[in-house]
Amino acid sequence: MADMSPEKTPMPVADPLIRNKNFKEVALGYTAEMAMAEANRCLNCKNRPCVSGCPVNVQIPEFISEVANGNFEKAYEIIKATNALPAVCGRVCPQESQCEGKCVRGIKGESVGIGRLERFVADYCMKNGCGDSFEQPPKNGKKVAVIGAGPSGLTCAGDLIAKGYDVTVFEAFHAAGGVLIYGIPEFRLPKSIVKAEIESLKKKGVKILTDMVIGKILTVDEIIEMGFEAVFIGSGAGLPMFMGIEGESSVGVYSANEFLTRINLMKAYSEQYDTPIKKAKNIAVVGGGNVAMDAARCAKRLGAENVYIIYRRSEAEMPARKEEIEHAKEEQIEFKLLCNPKRILSGKDGSVVGVECIKMQLGEPDASGRRRPVEIDGSEFILDVESVIMALGTTPNPLIRTTTEGIEANKRGCLVVDENMKTTKDGVYAGGDAVTGAATVILAMGAGKQAAKSIDEYLKGK
Amino acid sequence: MFRIIEKKQLNNAVTSLKFEAPFIAKKVKPGQFVIVRIDEKGERIPLTVSDYDAKAGTVTLVIQAIGYTTKKLVSLNVGDSICDLVGPLGLPTEFGTPKKAIIIGGGVGCAIAYPQAKALFNSGADVTVIAGFRSRDIVILEEEMKAVSNSLYITTDDGTYGRKGLVTEVLSELLERDSYDLVIAIGPVPMMKFVSLTTKPYGVKTLVSLNPIMIDGTGMCGGCRVTVGGETKFACVDGPDFDGHLVDFDELSRRNSFYRDEEEHKCRLGVTENG
Ligand SMILES: Cc1cc2nc3c(=O)[nH]c(=O)nc-3n(C[C@H](O)[C@H](O)[C@H](O)COP(=O)(O)OP(=O)(O)OC[C@H]3O[C@@H](n4cnc5c(N)ncnc54)[C@H](O)[C@@H]3O)c2cc1C
Ligand SMILES: Cc1cc2nc3c(=O)[nH]c(=O)nc-3n(C[C@H](O)[C@H](O)[C@H](O)COP(=O)(O)OP(=O)(O)OC[C@H]3O[C@@H](n4cnc5c(N)ncnc54)[C@H](O)[C@@H]3O)c2cc1C
Ligand code: SF4
Ligand code: SF4
Ligand code: FES
């Protein structure tokens, strides 16, 4: 008989007022007992609504019943059959709008903690070295190139190597991982997990070449000339947007990308690394997504006294994961909701001294279905800050499409693909944020998987 | 890993290092730069490719040791390697087809101006080089510059070598006497600013090579943004060369001094750590 308690087994977390001063992981993970207790809340529904909410179709009730019985290795095999990076997804998927959003237990109470269970299983197997048996497939002698070592590229590479292809990943940065390594902070996704996943890919034979900015050092056409019979573009959406308001080029205004890259990829918070970072006492972060939460929580950890999130709609419309919003609040991040920056004020030396905001109210729903924020006349006020971080979203970098003959992109710069992830150029496939614009890790992985399948079909038929 | 195969001390603050980097050597064009990271814990810094040899597979960087990373870099020796050399980044210089050009280098900027002078000279243009230095003991690349120019003027602030005075004085005289269709200025921000002000009344196309603080060099951080003609540009992908008559130099100076305190702190740390 299932456990009918309306609430999830609580996740142990680090004390908010201690953790907001360090970069250690916030959510500590279930113990085996907690995991088995939580697994017992699953009803094993016949029609499996949860599975339809997962972009990669993790066989949720099946793996959960193995957890309930303490067969963690078996559970891991089931998850791994459709999801290459469970330790990552268990931590960063927006479960409330995906698998858990569809869970029947969520109708009267809290859904089953699917993400937490997935994380537990993956961590357990990573710790105990189980699972991951990999049989080297016979090599088929065909070379495939993958551009970008983010979740989409890595997933595509992993699936292709398992099918016997010779796979080379070209990555612009000095480290592989994409947003998982330069964007999402250590306290939410320990880099050791990402590194372990990458090491395991390398062990399987995937070659990863870093410092290779495609479009500069090599073009896609040159890669094809080198003998690669198909190319997957998983270059993400890395181009930061700015608001275009007065004062935005003042000293102390960052894009979230710059701020997070300095901190995560280049470990500016550590005295052992050479990257400098400016520590401000009062910081405003503009935006309401995961990126804004991450930037705000990093700013707090660097020692800022007051960190504000400025968002023009209300909390209900915030695109960030629910858990991140809650964690940010616990860590004393102040939310300035229904509020929008009008201009950034700077002092004599050009450094930021404040941001002028205007209050907003919600009007009629717009095209996205969310209620449109409108300014309230005369409600301007000034927030005293020395730094402003813009977390307004990103678009795909034009470097590849402007140097590749025959690749089409839409108005927003996203690459155009068909249902098989094929671009408008033969032999060239794309997926992840480069196609969708900024989205999620699991969608990027799903796209990488689909592309690997299509590339395999294409090359088999060639 | 990228190995150093030649090291030359050009003066007491400027060093030239030649690296093995076959892929980059094949692709790079004048005006482009690379991003360098010395080791696993290093920061990423941009440096212009000052010379390259596609056949030998080498690129040469000329480095002025001004802070933590540049000092560490010039302390390396032949045989040592660095872990990252990314590039070629930025757009190559768009010379057009000038007949008569003036290339101005200020200090270490001469090293960056050198490949441009060479490219123009080899394309058959009449090239005048003005190289400005603070003092005689820091004059660099004189022979190299001479070889790729029709006339070479050297100026020093203190008059210990060449003409006493600023590059802009020579520039004004040249512009008064003759007509030119291109001026390229590379050096400290104030120098590029005053060169641009000097050429403006003559309506000569003026290119400057901007050096804002950079991280990725591929357009993903926005840290390198500069205002050109009232528009925000990312110097690493839209530049580093821009029309000097349109650049907001004062903003660039302010943004470049942003990390001064942090870097000085780091330098002091470095000193104590190394005894
Ligand atoms: C701060 C932050 C927090 C986030 N939080 C979450 C979250 O909690 N949950 C969630 O699901 N999603 C989250 N996301 C979104 C998620 O990370 C992305 O949707 C996902 O990483 C996209 O994967 P990708 O493989 O398409 O691209 P990316 O992860 O962006 O990887 C692209 C890779 O390609 C490389 N590249 C780019 N151009 C070139 C080139 N020309 N040549 C060679 N290599 C190139 C890049 O350096 C990068 O490594 C977050 C994003 C950010 C920025
Ligand atoms: C496209 C580009 C090409 C460049 N080419 C060359 C080159 O060929 N040779 C060369 O010697 N240098 C070049 N530079 C400048 C070089 O990148 C900086 O000197 C270097 O990053 C300083 O690093 P550091 O750690 O040694 O000094 P830091 O300790 O970081 O800085 C020392 C001092 O220099 C200032 N500073 C830091 N970065 C810059 C910068 N980008 N511009 C101006 N001042 C700065 C700091 O505010 C500080 O006052 C180039 C810069 C760019 C953007
Ligand atoms: S991959 Fe993400 S959406 Fe799918 S089951 Fe796991 S946590 Fe849920
Ligand atoms: S919907 Fe919820 S309760 Fe039903 S099988 Fe899925 S996880 Fe279990
Ligand atoms: S250096 Fe990051 S965008 Fe130019």
mmCIF file with all atom_site columns, N, CA and C in Angstrom, chain A residues 173-174 182 211 216-217 222 238-240 248-251 253-255 257-258 262 271-274 276-278 349-350 397, chain B residues 23 27 37 41-44 68 72 84 86-88 90 215 218-221 223 225 251 254-255 258-259 262-263 266 269:
data_model
loop_
_atom_site.group_PDB
_atom_site.id
_atom_site.type_symbol
_atom_site.label_atom_id
_atom_site.label_alt_id
_atom_site.label_comp_id
_atom_site.label_asym_id
_atom_site.label_entity_id
_atom_site.label_seq_id
_atom_site.pdbx_PDB_ins_code
_atom_site.Cartn_x
_atom_site.Cartn_y
_atom_site.Cartn_z
_atom_site.occupancy
_atom_site.B_iso_or_equiv
_atom_site.pdbx_formal_charge
_atom_site.auth_seq_id
_atom_site.auth_comp_id
_atom_site.auth_asym_id
_atom_site.auth_atom_id
_atom_site.pdbx_PDB_model_num
ATOM 1   N N  . PHE A 1 173 ? 35.409 26.914 -25.589 1.00 0.00 ? 173 PHE A N  1
ATOM 2   C CA . PHE A 1 173 ? 36.009 27.244 -24.299 1.00 0.00 ? 173 PHE A CA 1
ATOM 3   C C  . PHE A 1 173 ? 37.167 26.296 -23.960 1.00 0.00 ? 173 PHE A C  1
ATOM 4   N N  . HIS A 1 174 ? 37.865 26.588 -22.878 1.00 0.00 ? 174 HIS A N  1
ATOM 5   C CA . HIS A 1 174 ? 38.964 25.707 -22.497 1.00 0.00 ? 174 HIS A CA 1
ATOM 6   C C  . HIS A 1 174 ? 38.483 24.473 -21.737 1.00 0.00 ? 174 HIS A C  1
ATOM 7   N N  . TYR A 1 182 ? 29.909 26.652 -17.176 1.00 0.00 ? 182 TYR A N  1
ATOM 8   C CA . TYR A 1 182 ? 30.173 28.090 -17.020 1.00 0.00 ? 182 TYR A CA 1
ATOM 9   C C  . TYR A 1 182 ? 28.983 28.865 -16.468 1.00 0.00 ? 182 TYR A C  1
ATOM 10  N N  . ASP A 1 211 ? 39.320 24.849 -26.989 1.00 0.00 ? 211 ASP A N  1
ATOM 11  C CA . ASP A 1 211 ? 39.942 26.042 -27.602 1.00 0.00 ? 211 ASP A CA 1
ATOM 12  C C  . ASP A 1 211 ? 39.682 26.113 -29.106 1.00 0.00 ? 211 ASP A C  1
ATOM 13  N N  . LYS A 1 216 ? 35.882 30.334 -36.758 1.00 0.00 ? 216 LYS A N  1
ATOM 14  C CA . LYS A 1 216 ? 37.133 31.099 -36.737 1.00 0.00 ? 216 LYS A CA 1
ATOM 15  C C  . LYS A 1 216 ? 38.302 30.202 -37.140 1.00 0.00 ? 216 LYS A C  1
ATOM 16  N N  . ILE A 1 217 ? 38.581 29.213 -36.310 1.00 0.00 ? 217 ILE A N  1
ATOM 17  C CA . ILE A 1 217 ? 39.734 28.353 -36.594 1.00 0.00 ? 217 ILE A CA 1
ATOM 18  C C  . ILE A 1 217 ? 39.425 27.395 -37.737 1.00 0.00 ? 217 ILE A C  1
ATOM 19  N N  . GLU A 1 222 ? 34.961 23.365 -43.791 1.00 0.00 ? 222 GLU A N  1
ATOM 20  C CA . GLU A 1 222 ? 36.308 22.791 -43.666 1.00 0.00 ? 222 GLU A CA 1
ATOM 21  C C  . GLU A 1 222 ? 36.285 21.505 -42.848 1.00 0.00 ? 222 GLU A C  1
ATOM 22  N N  . GLY A 1 238 ? 24.444 31.679 -26.562 1.00 0.00 ? 238 GLY A N  1
ATOM 23  C CA . GLY A 1 238 ? 25.331 32.343 -25.610 1.00 0.00 ? 238 GLY A CA 1
ATOM 24  C C  . GLY A 1 238 ? 25.390 33.852 -25.679 1.00 0.00 ? 238 GLY A C  1
ATOM 25  N N  . LEU A 1 239 ? 24.634 34.464 -26.582 1.00 0.00 ? 239 LEU A N  1
ATOM 26  C CA . LEU A 1 239 ? 24.779 35.906 -26.786 1.00 0.00 ? 239 LEU A CA 1
ATOM 27  C C  . LEU A 1 239 ? 23.896 36.678 -25.807 1.00 0.00 ? 239 LEU A C  1
ATOM 28  N N  . PRO A 1 240 ? 24.473 37.444 -24.890 1.00 0.00 ? 240 PRO A N  1
ATOM 29  C CA . PRO A 1 240 ? 23.638 38.097 -23.880 1.00 0.00 ? 240 PRO A CA 1
ATOM 30  C C  . PRO A 1 240 ? 22.865 39.297 -24.430 1.00 0.00 ? 240 PRO A C  1
ATOM 31  N N  . GLU A 1 248 ? 23.676 51.974 -19.315 1.00 0.00 ? 248 GLU A N  1
ATOM 32  C CA . GLU A 1 248 ? 23.976 50.542 -19.295 1.00 0.00 ? 248 GLU A CA 1
ATOM 33  C C  . GLU A 1 248 ? 25.460 50.230 -19.504 1.00 0.00 ? 248 GLU A C  1
ATOM 34  N N  . SER A 1 249 ? 26.210 51.187 -20.075 1.00 0.00 ? 249 SER A N  1
ATOM 35  C CA . SER A 1 249 ? 27.637 50.907 -20.232 1.00 0.00 ? 249 SER A CA 1
ATOM 36  C C  . SER A 1 249 ? 28.452 51.506 -19.094 1.00 0.00 ? 249 SER A C  1
ATOM 37  N N  . SER A 1 250 ? 27.778 51.878 -18.015 1.00 0.00 ? 250 SER A N  1
ATOM 38  C CA . SER A 1 250 ? 28.505 52.360 -16.837 1.00 0.00 ? 250 SER A CA 1
ATOM 39  C C  . SER A 1 250 ? 29.372 51.241 -16.292 1.00 0.00 ? 250 SER A C  1
ATOM 40  N N  . VAL A 1 251 ? 30.392 51.650 -15.554 1.00 0.00 ? 251 VAL A N  1
ATOM 41  C CA . VAL A 1 251 ? 31.283 50.665 -14.958 1.00 0.00 ? 251 VAL A CA 1
ATOM 42  C C  . VAL A 1 251 ? 30.539 49.982 -13.805 1.00 0.00 ? 251 VAL A C  1
ATOM 43  N N  . VAL A 1 253 ? 28.150 47.461 -14.626 1.00 0.00 ? 253 VAL A N  1
ATOM 44  C CA . VAL A 1 253 ? 27.017 46.756 -15.227 1.00 0.00 ? 253 VAL A CA 1
ATOM 45  C C  . VAL A 1 253 ? 27.581 45.544 -15.968 1.00 0.00 ? 253 VAL A C  1
ATOM 46  N N  . TYR A 1 254 ? 27.098 44.371 -15.604 1.00 0.00 ? 254 TYR A N  1
ATOM 47  C CA . TYR A 1 254 ? 27.562 43.134 -16.222 1.00 0.00 ? 254 TYR A CA 1
ATOM 48  C C  . TYR A 1 254 ? 26.402 42.434 -16.929 1.00 0.00 ? 254 TYR A C  1
ATOM 49  N N  . SER A 1 255 ? 26.717 41.575 -17.884 1.00 0.00 ? 255 SER A N  1
ATOM 50  C CA . SER A 1 255 ? 25.734 40.584 -18.292 1.00 0.00 ? 255 SER A CA 1
ATOM 51  C C  . SER A 1 255 ? 25.874 39.444 -17.292 1.00 0.00 ? 255 SER A C  1
ATOM 52  N N  . ASN A 1 257 ? 26.019 36.440 -18.017 1.00 0.00 ? 257 ASN A N  1
ATOM 53  C CA . ASN A 1 257 ? 27.023 35.541 -18.588 1.00 0.00 ? 257 ASN A CA 1
ATOM 54  C C  . ASN A 1 257 ? 28.422 35.884 -18.115 1.00 0.00 ? 257 ASN A C  1
ATOM 55  N N  . GLU A 1 258 ? 28.757 37.173 -18.147 1.00 0.00 ? 258 GLU A N  1
ATOM 56  C CA . GLU A 1 258 ? 30.104 37.563 -17.728 1.00 0.00 ? 258 GLU A CA 1
ATOM 57  C C  . GLU A 1 258 ? 30.296 37.264 -16.241 1.00 0.00 ? 258 GLU A C  1
ATOM 58  N N  . ARG A 1 262 ? 32.898 34.385 -14.939 1.00 0.00 ? 262 ARG A N  1
ATOM 59  C CA . ARG A 1 262 ? 34.035 34.705 -14.069 1.00 0.00 ? 262 ARG A CA 1
ATOM 60  C C  . ARG A 1 262 ? 34.006 33.838 -12.818 1.00 0.00 ? 262 ARG A C  1
ATOM 61  N N  . GLU A 1 271 ? 40.749 32.421 -4.072  1.00 0.00 ? 271 GLU A N  1
ATOM 62  C CA . GLU A 1 271 ? 42.021 33.148 -4.087  1.00 0.00 ? 271 GLU A CA 1
ATOM 63  C C  . GLU A 1 271 ? 43.076 32.396 -4.907  1.00 0.00 ? 271 GLU A C  1
ATOM 64  N N  . GLN A 1 272 ? 42.839 31.072 -5.100  1.00 0.00 ? 272 GLN A N  1
ATOM 65  C CA . GLN A 1 272 ? 43.831 30.288 -5.826  1.00 0.00 ? 272 GLN A CA 1
ATOM 66  C C  . GLN A 1 272 ? 43.803 30.525 -7.327  1.00 0.00 ? 272 GLN A C  1
ATOM 67  N N  . TYR A 1 273 ? 42.713 31.159 -7.800  1.00 0.00 ? 273 TYR A N  1
ATOM 68  C CA . TYR A 1 273 ? 42.609 31.411 -9.228  1.00 0.00 ? 273 TYR A CA 1
ATOM 69  C C  . TYR A 1 273 ? 42.902 32.882 -9.504  1.00 0.00 ? 273 TYR A C  1
ATOM 70  N N  . ASP A 1 274 ? 43.307 33.169 -10.752 1.00 0.00 ? 274 ASP A N  1
ATOM 71  C CA . ASP A 1 274 ? 43.783 34.516 -11.056 1.00 0.00 ? 274 ASP A CA 1
ATOM 72  C C  . ASP A 1 274 ? 42.699 35.483 -11.512 1.00 0.00 ? 274 ASP A C  1
ATOM 73  N N  . PRO A 1 276 ? 39.937 38.154 -11.685 1.00 0.00 ? 276 PRO A N  1
ATOM 74  C CA . PRO A 1 276 ? 39.421 39.133 -10.737 1.00 0.00 ? 276 PRO A CA 1
ATOM 75  C C  . PRO A 1 276 ? 37.898 39.230 -10.789 1.00 0.00 ? 276 PRO A C  1
ATOM 76  N N  . ILE A 1 277 ? 37.289 39.632 -9.697  1.00 0.00 ? 277 ILE A N  1
ATOM 77  C CA . ILE A 1 277 ? 35.861 39.924 -9.689  1.00 0.00 ? 277 ILE A CA 1
ATOM 78  C C  . ILE A 1 277 ? 35.647 41.090 -8.742  1.00 0.00 ? 277 ILE A C  1
ATOM 79  N N  . LYS A 1 278 ? 34.714 41.942 -9.122  1.00 0.00 ? 278 LYS A N  1
ATOM 80  C CA . LYS A 1 278 ? 34.443 43.131 -8.308  1.00 0.00 ? 278 LYS A CA 1
ATOM 81  C C  . LYS A 1 278 ? 33.437 42.750 -7.231  1.00 0.00 ? 278 LYS A C  1
ATOM 82  N N  . ASP A 1 349 ? 33.081 59.146 -11.789 1.00 0.00 ? 349 ASP A N  1
ATOM 83  C CA . ASP A 1 349 ? 34.060 58.278 -12.453 1.00 0.00 ? 349 ASP A CA 1
ATOM 84  C C  . ASP A 1 349 ? 33.394 57.252 -13.367 1.00 0.00 ? 349 ASP A C  1
ATOM 85  N N  . GLY A 1 350 ? 32.089 57.358 -13.553 1.00 0.00 ? 350 GLY A N  1
ATOM 86  C CA . GLY A 1 350 ? 31.399 56.446 -14.466 1.00 0.00 ? 350 GLY A CA 1
ATOM 87  C C  . GLY A 1 350 ? 30.933 55.156 -13.817 1.00 0.00 ? 350 GLY A C  1
ATOM 88  N N  . ASN A 1 397 ? 24.617 32.595 -30.873 1.00 0.00 ? 397 ASN A N  1
ATOM 89  C CA . ASN A 1 397 ? 25.761 33.319 -31.411 1.00 0.00 ? 397 ASN A CA 1
ATOM 90  C C  . ASN A 1 397 ? 25.798 33.163 -32.940 1.00 0.00 ? 397 ASN A C  1
ATOM 91  N N  . PHE B 2 23  ? 47.432 25.414 -36.351 1.00 0.00 ? 23  PHE B N  1
ATOM 92  C CA . PHE B 2 23  ? 46.089 25.719 -36.863 1.00 0.00 ? 23  PHE B CA 1
ATOM 93  C C  . PHE B 2 23  ? 45.862 27.213 -36.948 1.00 0.00 ? 23  PHE B C  1
ATOM 94  N N  . LYS B 2 27  ? 45.354 30.269 -40.225 1.00 0.00 ? 27  LYS B N  1
ATOM 95  C CA . LYS B 2 27  ? 44.111 31.021 -40.403 1.00 0.00 ? 27  LYS B CA 1
ATOM 96  C C  . LYS B 2 27  ? 44.229 32.518 -40.146 1.00 0.00 ? 27  LYS B C  1
ATOM 97  N N  . ARG B 2 37  ? 45.734 31.478 -21.960 1.00 0.00 ? 37  ARG B N  1
ATOM 98  C CA . ARG B 2 37  ? 45.616 31.120 -20.550 1.00 0.00 ? 37  ARG B CA 1
ATOM 99  C C  . ARG B 2 37  ? 46.852 30.300 -20.220 1.00 0.00 ? 37  ARG B C  1
ATOM 100 N N  . LYS B 2 41  ? 44.838 27.394 -13.539 1.00 0.00 ? 41  LYS B N  1
ATOM 101 C CA . LYS B 2 41  ? 44.239 28.383 -12.634 1.00 0.00 ? 41  LYS B CA 1
ATOM 102 C C  . LYS B 2 41  ? 44.360 29.801 -13.177 1.00 0.00 ? 41  LYS B C  1
ATOM 103 N N  . GLY B 2 42  ? 44.795 29.914 -14.419 1.00 0.00 ? 42  GLY B N  1
ATOM 104 C CA . GLY B 2 42  ? 45.059 31.229 -14.975 1.00 0.00 ? 42  GLY B CA 1
ATOM 105 C C  . GLY B 2 42  ? 43.818 31.949 -15.454 1.00 0.00 ? 42  GLY B C  1
ATOM 106 N N  . GLU B 2 43  ? 43.910 33.290 -15.619 1.00 0.00 ? 43  GLU B N  1
ATOM 107 C CA . GLU B 2 43  ? 42.815 34.034 -16.236 1.00 0.00 ? 43  GLU B CA 1
ATOM 108 C C  . GLU B 2 43  ? 43.055 34.053 -17.741 1.00 0.00 ? 43  GLU B C  1
ATOM 109 N N  . ARG B 2 44  ? 42.018 34.424 -18.484 1.00 0.00 ? 44  ARG B N  1
ATOM 110 C CA . ARG B 2 44  ? 42.123 34.461 -19.940 1.00 0.00 ? 44  ARG B CA 1
ATOM 111 C C  . ARG B 2 44  ? 42.440 35.895 -20.344 1.00 0.00 ? 44  ARG B C  1
ATOM 112 N N  . TYR B 2 68  ? 49.528 41.108 -13.473 1.00 0.00 ? 68  TYR B N  1
ATOM 113 C CA . TYR B 2 68  ? 49.751 39.770 -12.969 1.00 0.00 ? 68  TYR B CA 1
ATOM 114 C C  . TYR B 2 68  ? 50.024 38.747 -14.080 1.00 0.00 ? 68  TYR B C  1
ATOM 115 N N  . LYS B 2 72  ? 53.642 37.026 -15.543 1.00 0.00 ? 72  LYS B N  1
ATOM 116 C CA . LYS B 2 72  ? 53.835 35.586 -15.453 1.00 0.00 ? 72  LYS B CA 1
ATOM 117 C C  . LYS B 2 72  ? 54.196 35.027 -16.841 1.00 0.00 ? 72  LYS B C  1
ATOM 118 N N  . ASP B 2 84  ? 46.420 27.142 -22.956 1.00 0.00 ? 84  ASP B N  1
ATOM 119 C CA . ASP B 2 84  ? 45.429 27.548 -23.953 1.00 0.00 ? 84  ASP B CA 1
ATOM 120 C C  . ASP B 2 84  ? 45.885 28.712 -24.818 1.00 0.00 ? 84  ASP B C  1
ATOM 121 N N  . VAL B 2 86  ? 43.685 30.419 -27.895 1.00 0.00 ? 86  VAL B N  1
ATOM 122 C CA . VAL B 2 86  ? 42.444 30.312 -28.672 1.00 0.00 ? 86  VAL B CA 1
ATOM 123 C C  . VAL B 2 86  ? 42.397 31.374 -29.748 1.00 0.00 ? 86  VAL B C  1
ATOM 124 N N  . GLY B 2 87  ? 42.075 30.987 -30.961 1.00 0.00 ? 87  GLY B N  1
ATOM 125 C CA . GLY B 2 87  ? 41.943 31.995 -31.979 1.00 0.00 ? 87  GLY B CA 1
ATOM 126 C C  . GLY B 2 87  ? 41.955 31.391 -33.358 1.00 0.00 ? 87  GLY B C  1
ATOM 127 N N  . PRO B 2 88  ? 42.076 32.167 -34.402 1.00 0.00 ? 88  PRO B N  1
ATOM 128 C CA . PRO B 2 88  ? 42.177 33.628 -34.370 1.00 0.00 ? 88  PRO B CA 1
ATOM 129 C C  . PRO B 2 88  ? 40.812 34.260 -34.094 1.00 0.00 ? 88  PRO B C  1
ATOM 130 N N  . GLY B 2 90  ? 38.258 37.856 -33.468 1.00 0.00 ? 90  GLY B N  1
ATOM 131 C CA . GLY B 2 90  ? 38.057 39.204 -33.992 1.00 0.00 ? 90  GLY B CA 1
ATOM 132 C C  . GLY B 2 90  ? 38.076 39.198 -35.508 1.00 0.00 ? 90  GLY B C  1
ATOM 133 N N  . ILE B 2 215 ? 36.895 38.355 -21.879 1.00 0.00 ? 215 ILE B N  1
ATOM 134 C CA . ILE B 2 215 ? 36.960 37.047 -21.214 1.00 0.00 ? 215 ILE B CA 1
ATOM 135 C C  . ILE B 2 215 ? 36.970 35.931 -22.244 1.00 0.00 ? 215 ILE B C  1
ATOM 136 N N  . THR B 2 218 ? 34.411 35.585 -27.802 1.00 0.00 ? 218 THR B N  1
ATOM 137 C CA . THR B 2 218 ? 33.532 35.038 -28.835 1.00 0.00 ? 218 THR B CA 1
ATOM 138 C C  . THR B 2 218 ? 32.148 35.668 -28.836 1.00 0.00 ? 218 THR B C  1
ATOM 139 N N  . GLY B 2 219 ? 31.942 36.698 -28.026 1.00 0.00 ? 219 GLY B N  1
ATOM 140 C CA . GLY B 2 219 ? 30.645 37.374 -28.032 1.00 0.00 ? 219 GLY B CA 1
ATOM 141 C C  . GLY B 2 219 ? 29.685 36.874 -26.975 1.00 0.00 ? 219 GLY B C  1
ATOM 142 N N  . MET B 2 220 ? 30.144 36.088 -25.997 1.00 0.00 ? 220 MET B N  1
ATOM 143 C CA . MET B 2 220 ? 29.169 35.563 -25.041 1.00 0.00 ? 220 MET B CA 1
ATOM 144 C C  . MET B 2 220 ? 29.120 36.260 -23.684 1.00 0.00 ? 220 MET B C  1
ATOM 145 N N  . CYS B 2 221 ? 30.012 37.191 -23.419 1.00 0.00 ? 221 CYS B N  1
ATOM 146 C CA . CYS B 2 221 ? 29.937 37.808 -22.089 1.00 0.00 ? 221 CYS B CA 1
ATOM 147 C C  . CYS B 2 221 ? 29.549 39.278 -22.123 1.00 0.00 ? 221 CYS B C  1
ATOM 148 N N  . GLY B 2 223 ? 31.422 41.693 -21.876 1.00 0.00 ? 223 GLY B N  1
ATOM 149 C CA . GLY B 2 223 ? 32.343 42.484 -21.060 1.00 0.00 ? 223 GLY B CA 1
ATOM 150 C C  . GLY B 2 223 ? 33.143 43.474 -21.893 1.00 0.00 ? 223 GLY B C  1
ATOM 151 N N  . ARG B 2 225 ? 32.116 45.360 -24.274 1.00 0.00 ? 225 ARG B N  1
ATOM 152 C CA . ARG B 2 225 ? 31.292 46.261 -25.073 1.00 0.00 ? 225 ARG B CA 1
ATOM 153 C C  . ARG B 2 225 ? 31.836 47.689 -25.084 1.00 0.00 ? 225 ARG B C  1
ATOM 154 N N  . GLU B 2 251 ? 34.569 56.554 -22.329 1.00 0.00 ? 251 GLU B N  1
ATOM 155 C CA . GLU B 2 251 ? 33.887 55.412 -21.716 1.00 0.00 ? 251 GLU B CA 1
ATOM 156 C C  . GLU B 2 251 ? 34.832 54.205 -21.654 1.00 0.00 ? 251 GLU B C  1
ATOM 157 N N  . ARG B 2 254 ? 37.269 54.470 -18.823 1.00 0.00 ? 254 ARG B N  1
ATOM 158 C CA . ARG B 2 254 ? 36.633 54.187 -17.524 1.00 0.00 ? 254 ARG B CA 1
ATOM 159 C C  . ARG B 2 254 ? 36.451 52.691 -17.345 1.00 0.00 ? 254 ARG B C  1
ATOM 160 N N  . ARG B 2 255 ? 35.963 52.017 -18.388 1.00 0.00 ? 255 ARG B N  1
ATOM 161 C CA . ARG B 2 255 ? 35.690 50.586 -18.242 1.00 0.00 ? 255 ARG B CA 1
ATOM 162 C C  . ARG B 2 255 ? 36.982 49.796 -18.058 1.00 0.00 ? 255 ARG B C  1
ATOM 163 N N  . PHE B 2 258 ? 38.408 49.274 -14.469 1.00 0.00 ? 258 PHE B N  1
ATOM 164 C CA . PHE B 2 258 ? 37.478 48.677 -13.516 1.00 0.00 ? 258 PHE B CA 1
ATOM 165 C C  . PHE B 2 258 ? 38.132 47.738 -12.509 1.00 0.00 ? 258 PHE B C  1
ATOM 166 N N  . TYR B 2 259 ? 39.056 46.890 -12.978 1.00 0.00 ? 259 TYR B N  1
ATOM 167 C CA . TYR B 2 259 ? 39.607 45.872 -12.076 1.00 0.00 ? 259 TYR B CA 1
ATOM 168 C C  . TYR B 2 259 ? 40.928 46.288 -11.438 1.00 0.00 ? 259 TYR B C  1
ATOM 169 N N  . GLU B 2 262 ? 41.509 45.219 -7.788  1.00 0.00 ? 262 GLU B N  1
ATOM 170 C CA . GLU B 2 262 ? 41.610 43.767 -7.617  1.00 0.00 ? 262 GLU B CA 1
ATOM 171 C C  . GLU B 2 262 ? 42.956 43.262 -8.138  1.00 0.00 ? 262 GLU B C  1
ATOM 172 N N  . GLU B 2 263 ? 43.379 43.766 -9.284  1.00 0.00 ? 263 GLU B N  1
ATOM 173 C CA . GLU B 2 263 ? 44.619 43.278 -9.865  1.00 0.00 ? 263 GLU B CA 1
ATOM 174 C C  . GLU B 2 263 ? 45.813 43.693 -9.018  1.00 0.00 ? 263 GLU B C  1
ATOM 175 N N  . LYS B 2 266 ? 46.078 41.350 -6.265  1.00 0.00 ? 266 LYS B N  1
ATOM 176 C CA . LYS B 2 266 ? 46.616 40.089 -6.765  1.00 0.00 ? 266 LYS B CA 1
ATOM 177 C C  . LYS B 2 266 ? 48.144 40.175 -6.934  1.00 0.00 ? 266 LYS B C  1
ATOM 178 N N  . LEU B 2 269 ? 49.760 39.951 -3.689  1.00 0.00 ? 269 LEU B N  1
ATOM 179 C CA . LEU B 2 269 ? 49.719 38.571 -3.225  1.00 0.00 ? 269 LEU B CA 1
ATOM 180 C C  . LEU B 2 269 ? 50.826 37.771 -3.889  1.00 0.00 ? 269 LEU B C  1
#
